[in-house]
Amino acid sequence: MPSTDSIPVTPETSITSTSKNNVIDVTVHPLVLLSAADHYHRVARGTRKRAVGVLLGTVSRGRVDATNSFAVPFEEDNKNPAVFYLDHNYLENMLAMFRKVNAKERVVGFYSTGPEIRPNDLRIHSLLKRFIPKGTITPPIFCIIDVRPDRQSIPTTTYRVVEEVENGGGGGSAGVGGERQMKKSF
């Protein structure tokens, strides 16, 4: 089950961090919220589906600034939650067009209209890492944008992937007869 290590998205929010690649602050601009809400209302309104898209922006010293976004064709199988479709060709073409318009914006993460973390979100995160520029040390973020109209608080919650190394096998250290396993969660 995913963890709830979240970064609420407000301009004042920050988390102290000691690692270079940690996200310490996330700002989601209103255009992103409007675009995600429009995306949801076009493809998933009145259904149990969710909308998924890519967040574009800048990253500086662990501060993620999501200034733009675009929708991505996405489908999940209702019977088998491990099966999903995300249109890679569309994603690549849209990124190429956005680079022509604003070369400074890059992929900073992805959004979902949630309202909660789902099993495929880690797999989508792994797919999206392929579109992050080489040499980038800040990992992509995952932002749940809650489009329910009865929402009273800020409609976004942002997550980062937490990687944990677990020692397996015999009670000693991982190097002596034990196996190491990498677990990822939000």
PDB file of C-alpha atoms in Angstrom:
ATOM      1  CA  MET A   1       0.000   0.000   0.000  1.00  0.00           C
ATOM      2  CA  PRO A   2       1.389   3.413  -0.915  1.00  0.00           C
ATOM      3  CA  SER A   3       2.619   5.661   1.820  1.00  0.00           C
ATOM      4  CA  THR A   4       1.120   9.054   2.456  1.00  0.00           C
ATOM      5  CA  ASP A   5       4.362  11.026   2.367  1.00  0.00           C
ATOM      6  CA  SER A   6       2.822  14.091   0.757  1.00  0.00           C
ATOM      7  CA  ILE A   7       3.690  17.676   0.102  1.00  0.00           C
ATOM      8  CA  PRO A   8       0.566  19.854   0.224  1.00  0.00           C
ATOM      9  CA  VAL A   9       0.759  22.287  -2.673  1.00  0.00           C
ATOM     10  CA  THR A  10       0.841  25.844  -1.398  1.00  0.00           C
ATOM     11  CA  PRO A  11       3.356  28.548  -2.119  1.00  0.00           C
ATOM     12  CA  GLU A  12       4.379  28.690   1.555  1.00  0.00           C
ATOM     13  CA  THR A  13       4.853  24.952   2.051  1.00  0.00           C
ATOM     14  CA  SER A  14       8.353  23.580   2.320  1.00  0.00           C
ATOM     15  CA  ILE A  15       9.988  20.485   3.689  1.00  0.00           C
ATOM     16  CA  THR A  16      13.522  20.603   4.972  1.00  0.00           C
ATOM     17  CA  SER A  17      15.752  18.262   3.078  1.00  0.00           C
ATOM     18  CA  THR A  18      19.345  17.164   3.253  1.00  0.00           C
ATOM     19  CA  SER A  19      19.646  15.439  -0.132  1.00  0.00           C
ATOM     20  CA  LYS A  20      20.266  17.274  -3.401  1.00  0.00           C
ATOM     21  CA  ASN A  21      17.529  15.417  -5.267  1.00  0.00           C
ATOM     22  CA  ASN A  22      14.682  15.931  -2.802  1.00  0.00           C
ATOM     23  CA  VAL A  23      11.698  18.079  -3.610  1.00  0.00           C
ATOM     24  CA  ILE A  24      11.336  20.756  -0.946  1.00  0.00           C
ATOM     25  CA  ASP A  25       8.572  22.924  -2.430  1.00  0.00           C
ATOM     26  CA  VAL A  26       5.957  22.552  -5.175  1.00  0.00           C
ATOM     27  CA  THR A  27       3.955  25.337  -6.760  1.00  0.00           C
ATOM     28  CA  VAL A  28       1.086  24.443  -9.094  1.00  0.00           C
ATOM     29  CA  HIS A  29      -0.069  27.392 -11.187  1.00  0.00           C
ATOM     30  CA  PRO A  30      -3.772  28.093 -11.833  1.00  0.00           C
ATOM     31  CA  LEU A  31      -3.445  27.267 -15.555  1.00  0.00           C
ATOM     32  CA  VAL A  32      -2.541  23.686 -14.578  1.00  0.00           C
ATOM     33  CA  LEU A  33      -5.596  23.392 -12.328  1.00  0.00           C
ATOM     34  CA  LEU A  34      -7.877  24.778 -15.030  1.00  0.00           C
ATOM     35  CA  SER A  35      -6.394  22.484 -17.674  1.00  0.00           C
ATOM     36  CA  ALA A  36      -6.751  19.378 -15.474  1.00  0.00           C
ATOM     37  CA  ALA A  37     -10.351  20.220 -14.566  1.00  0.00           C
ATOM     38  CA  ASP A  38     -11.178  20.742 -18.248  1.00  0.00           C
ATOM     39  CA  HIS A  39      -9.477  17.458 -19.133  1.00  0.00           C
ATOM     40  CA  TYR A  40     -11.504  15.601 -16.511  1.00  0.00           C
ATOM     41  CA  HIS A  41     -14.803  17.144 -17.641  1.00  0.00           C
ATOM     42  CA  ARG A  42     -14.104  16.239 -21.281  1.00  0.00           C
ATOM     43  CA  VAL A  43     -13.134  12.572 -20.775  1.00  0.00           C
ATOM     44  CA  ALA A  44     -14.180  11.279 -17.360  1.00  0.00           C
ATOM     45  CA  ARG A  45     -17.092  13.288 -15.980  1.00  0.00           C
ATOM     46  CA  GLY A  46     -19.889  11.073 -14.690  1.00  0.00           C
ATOM     47  CA  THR A  47     -17.728   7.929 -14.799  1.00  0.00           C
ATOM     48  CA  ARG A  48     -15.334   6.163 -12.444  1.00  0.00           C
ATOM     49  CA  LYS A  49     -12.450   7.016 -14.791  1.00  0.00           C
ATOM     50  CA  ARG A  50      -9.726   9.505 -14.031  1.00  0.00           C
ATOM     51  CA  ALA A  51      -7.787  11.890 -16.221  1.00  0.00           C
ATOM     52  CA  VAL A  52      -3.985  11.755 -16.386  1.00  0.00           C
ATOM     53  CA  GLY A  53      -1.648  14.363 -17.818  1.00  0.00           C
ATOM     54  CA  VAL A  54       1.913  15.661 -17.821  1.00  0.00           C
ATOM     55  CA  LEU A  55       3.136  18.601 -15.738  1.00  0.00           C
ATOM     56  CA  LEU A  56       5.608  20.989 -17.346  1.00  0.00           C
ATOM     57  CA  GLY A  57       7.667  23.668 -15.689  1.00  0.00           C
ATOM     58  CA  THR A  58      11.000  24.296 -14.060  1.00  0.00           C
ATOM     59  CA  VAL A  59      13.007  22.925 -11.147  1.00  0.00           C
ATOM     60  CA  SER A  60      15.567  24.910  -9.219  1.00  0.00           C
ATOM     61  CA  ARG A  61      17.257  23.780  -5.983  1.00  0.00           C
ATOM     62  CA  GLY A  62      14.485  21.320  -5.175  1.00  0.00           C
ATOM     63  CA  ARG A  63      11.697  23.795  -5.899  1.00  0.00           C
ATOM     64  CA  VAL A  64       9.279  22.539  -8.533  1.00  0.00           C
ATOM     65  CA  ASP A  65       7.248  25.144 -10.400  1.00  0.00           C
ATOM     66  CA  ALA A  66       4.485  23.475 -12.495  1.00  0.00           C
ATOM     67  CA  THR A  67       3.486  26.239 -14.901  1.00  0.00           C
ATOM     68  CA  ASN A  68       1.831  24.263 -17.692  1.00  0.00           C
ATOM     69  CA  SER A  69       0.378  20.842 -18.455  1.00  0.00           C
ATOM     70  CA  PHE A  70      -1.228  18.771 -21.151  1.00  0.00           C
ATOM     71  CA  ALA A  71      -3.651  15.862 -21.189  1.00  0.00           C
ATOM     72  CA  VAL A  72      -2.503  12.389 -22.218  1.00  0.00           C
ATOM     73  CA  PRO A  73      -4.803   9.662 -23.596  1.00  0.00           C
ATOM     74  CA  PHE A  74      -5.108   7.189 -20.723  1.00  0.00           C
ATOM     75  CA  GLU A  75      -7.318   4.178 -19.980  1.00  0.00           C
ATOM     76  CA  GLU A  76      -7.358   1.684 -17.113  1.00  0.00           C
ATOM     77  CA  ASP A  77      -8.954  -1.758 -17.185  1.00  0.00           C
ATOM     78  CA  ASN A  78     -11.791  -1.923 -14.639  1.00  0.00           C
ATOM     79  CA  LYS A  79     -11.432  -5.686 -14.159  1.00  0.00           C
ATOM     80  CA  ASN A  80      -7.652  -5.851 -13.925  1.00  0.00           C
ATOM     81  CA  PRO A  81      -6.129  -2.753 -12.274  1.00  0.00           C
ATOM     82  CA  ALA A  82      -2.614  -3.757 -13.389  1.00  0.00           C
ATOM     83  CA  VAL A  83      -3.550  -3.132 -17.044  1.00  0.00           C
ATOM     84  CA  PHE A  84      -3.507   0.415 -18.389  1.00  0.00           C
ATOM     85  CA  TYR A  85      -2.853   2.290 -21.618  1.00  0.00           C
ATOM     86  CA  LEU A  86      -0.898   5.537 -21.861  1.00  0.00           C
ATOM     87  CA  ASP A  87      -0.259   6.827 -25.390  1.00  0.00           C
ATOM     88  CA  HIS A  88       3.548   7.178 -25.624  1.00  0.00           C
ATOM     89  CA  ASN A  89       3.525   8.500 -29.206  1.00  0.00           C
ATOM     90  CA  TYR A  90       1.101  11.266 -28.294  1.00  0.00           C
ATOM     91  CA  LEU A  91       3.232  12.143 -25.262  1.00  0.00           C
ATOM     92  CA  GLU A  92       6.419  12.360 -27.353  1.00  0.00           C
ATOM     93  CA  ASN A  93       4.723  14.505 -30.035  1.00  0.00           C
ATOM     94  CA  MET A  94       3.237  16.900 -27.483  1.00  0.00           C
ATOM     95  CA  LEU A  95       6.598  17.283 -25.726  1.00  0.00           C
ATOM     96  CA  ALA A  96       8.258  18.107 -29.053  1.00  0.00           C
ATOM     97  CA  MET A  97       5.631  20.791 -29.758  1.00  0.00           C
ATOM     98  CA  PHE A  98       5.893  22.293 -26.266  1.00  0.00           C
ATOM     99  CA  ARG A  99       9.701  22.465 -26.592  1.00  0.00           C
ATOM    100  CA  LYS A 100       9.271  24.567 -29.734  1.00  0.00           C
ATOM    101  CA  VAL A 101       7.017  27.017 -27.881  1.00  0.00           C
ATOM    102  CA  ASN A 102       8.930  27.220 -24.595  1.00  0.00           C
ATOM    103  CA  ALA A 103      12.336  25.555 -24.472  1.00  0.00           C
ATOM    104  CA  LYS A 104      12.773  26.309 -20.759  1.00  0.00           C
ATOM    105  CA  GLU A 105       9.811  24.178 -19.672  1.00  0.00           C
ATOM    106  CA  ARG A 106      10.507  20.519 -19.095  1.00  0.00           C
ATOM    107  CA  VAL A 107       8.635  17.550 -17.681  1.00  0.00           C
ATOM    108  CA  VAL A 108       8.437  17.948 -13.891  1.00  0.00           C
ATOM    109  CA  GLY A 109       5.855  15.241 -13.172  1.00  0.00           C
ATOM    110  CA  PHE A 110       2.324  14.100 -13.882  1.00  0.00           C
ATOM    111  CA  TYR A 111      -1.164  14.681 -12.541  1.00  0.00           C
ATOM    112  CA  SER A 112      -4.197  12.526 -11.936  1.00  0.00           C
ATOM    113  CA  THR A 113      -7.719  13.544 -11.025  1.00  0.00           C
ATOM    114  CA  GLY A 114      -7.583  10.985  -8.210  1.00  0.00           C
ATOM    115  CA  PRO A 115      -8.965  11.475  -5.619  1.00  0.00           C
ATOM    116  CA  GLU A 116      -6.467   8.954  -4.197  1.00  0.00           C
ATOM    117  CA  ILE A 117      -3.274   7.121  -5.133  1.00  0.00           C
ATOM    118  CA  ARG A 118      -3.890   4.064  -7.320  1.00  0.00           C
ATOM    119  CA  PRO A 119      -1.720   0.993  -7.937  1.00  0.00           C
ATOM    120  CA  ASN A 120      -0.705   2.091 -11.458  1.00  0.00           C
ATOM    121  CA  ASP A 121       0.656   5.448 -10.325  1.00  0.00           C
ATOM    122  CA  LEU A 122       4.129   4.063  -9.569  1.00  0.00           C
ATOM    123  CA  ARG A 123       4.196   2.440 -13.010  1.00  0.00           C
ATOM    124  CA  ILE A 124       3.149   5.718 -14.668  1.00  0.00           C
ATOM    125  CA  HIS A 125       5.903   7.456 -12.668  1.00  0.00           C
ATOM    126  CA  SER A 126       8.468   4.950 -13.989  1.00  0.00           C
ATOM    127  CA  LEU A 127       7.285   5.494 -17.572  1.00  0.00           C
ATOM    128  CA  LEU A 128       7.465   9.256 -17.192  1.00  0.00           C
ATOM    129  CA  LYS A 129      11.058   9.127 -15.938  1.00  0.00           C
ATOM    130  CA  ARG A 130      12.071   8.283 -19.526  1.00  0.00           C
ATOM    131  CA  PHE A 131      10.975  11.773 -20.597  1.00  0.00           C
ATOM    132  CA  ILE A 132      12.994  13.608 -17.947  1.00  0.00           C
ATOM    133  CA  PRO A 133      16.137  15.229 -19.415  1.00  0.00           C
ATOM    134  CA  LYS A 134      19.403  13.404 -18.813  1.00  0.00           C
ATOM    135  CA  GLY A 135      21.363  14.699 -15.836  1.00  0.00           C
ATOM    136  CA  THR A 136      18.262  15.813 -13.952  1.00  0.00           C
ATOM    137  CA  ILE A 137      18.621  15.058 -10.259  1.00  0.00           C
ATOM    138  CA  THR A 138      15.112  16.006  -9.092  1.00  0.00           C
ATOM    139  CA  PRO A 139      12.687  13.112  -9.663  1.00  0.00           C
ATOM    140  CA  PRO A 140       9.258  13.730 -11.221  1.00  0.00           C
ATOM    141  CA  ILE A 141       6.420  14.586  -8.854  1.00  0.00           C
ATOM    142  CA  PHE A 142       2.902  13.162  -8.779  1.00  0.00           C
ATOM    143  CA  CYS A 143       0.056  15.605  -8.195  1.00  0.00           C
ATOM    144  CA  ILE A 144      -3.491  14.528  -7.418  1.00  0.00           C
ATOM    145  CA  ILE A 145      -5.902  17.245  -8.488  1.00  0.00           C
ATOM    146  CA  ASP A 146      -9.268  16.678  -6.845  1.00  0.00           C
ATOM    147  CA  VAL A 147     -11.956  17.982  -9.207  1.00  0.00           C
ATOM    148  CA  ARG A 148     -14.937  17.210  -6.985  1.00  0.00           C
ATOM    149  CA  PRO A 149     -17.099  20.343  -6.715  1.00  0.00           C
ATOM    150  CA  ASP A 150     -17.799  19.918  -2.977  1.00  0.00           C
ATOM    151  CA  ARG A 151     -14.104  20.265  -2.108  1.00  0.00           C
ATOM    152  CA  GLN A 152     -13.590  22.989   0.534  1.00  0.00           C
ATOM    153  CA  SER A 153      -9.789  22.993   0.838  1.00  0.00           C
ATOM    154  CA  ILE A 154      -6.923  23.269  -1.638  1.00  0.00           C
ATOM    155  CA  PRO A 155      -7.684  20.725  -4.391  1.00  0.00           C
ATOM    156  CA  THR A 156      -4.134  19.412  -4.801  1.00  0.00           C
ATOM    157  CA  THR A 157      -1.818  17.021  -3.028  1.00  0.00           C
ATOM    158  CA  THR A 158       1.647  16.355  -4.381  1.00  0.00           C
ATOM    159  CA  TYR A 159       3.748  13.265  -3.762  1.00  0.00           C
ATOM    160  CA  ARG A 160       7.304  12.227  -4.419  1.00  0.00           C
ATOM    161  CA  VAL A 161       8.607   8.691  -4.717  1.00  0.00           C
ATOM    162  CA  VAL A 162      10.297   7.317  -1.624  1.00  0.00           C
ATOM    163  CA  GLU A 163      12.811   4.556  -2.246  1.00  0.00           C
ATOM    164  CA  GLU A 164      13.542   2.158   0.605  1.00  0.00           C
ATOM    165  CA  VAL A 165      16.122  -0.588   0.653  1.00  0.00           C
ATOM    166  CA  GLU A 166      15.066  -3.615   2.655  1.00  0.00           C
ATOM    167  CA  ASN A 167      17.444  -6.321   3.768  1.00  0.00           C
ATOM    168  CA  GLY A 168      16.126  -9.838   3.243  1.00  0.00           C
ATOM    169  CA  GLY A 169      17.204 -13.280   4.311  1.00  0.00           C
ATOM    170  CA  GLY A 170      19.347 -14.042   7.374  1.00  0.00           C
ATOM    171  CA  GLY A 171      19.399 -11.702  10.337  1.00  0.00           C
ATOM    172  CA  GLY A 172      22.762 -10.149   9.403  1.00  0.00           C
ATOM    173  CA  SER A 173      23.716  -7.365   7.057  1.00  0.00           C
ATOM    174  CA  ALA A 174      22.684  -7.377   3.421  1.00  0.00           C
ATOM    175  CA  GLY A 175      26.175  -8.261   2.255  1.00  0.00           C
ATOM    176  CA  VAL A 176      26.319 -11.515   4.238  1.00  0.00           C
ATOM    177  CA  GLY A 177      23.820 -13.987   2.776  1.00  0.00           C
ATOM    178  CA  GLY A 178      20.971 -11.472   2.614  1.00  0.00           C
ATOM    179  CA  GLU A 179      19.310  -9.981  -0.407  1.00  0.00           C
ATOM    180  CA  ARG A 180      18.522  -6.322  -0.881  1.00  0.00           C
ATOM    181  CA  GLN A 181      15.184  -5.260  -2.267  1.00  0.00           C
ATOM    182  CA  MET A 182      14.282  -1.798  -3.474  1.00  0.00           C
ATOM    183  CA  LYS A 183      10.732  -0.735  -2.641  1.00  0.00           C
ATOM    184  CA  LYS A 184       9.193   2.389  -4.096  1.00  0.00           C
ATOM    185  CA  SER A 185       6.137   4.159  -2.746  1.00  0.00           C
ATOM    186  CA  PHE A 186       4.594   7.608  -2.702  1.00  0.00           C
TER     187      PHE A 186
END
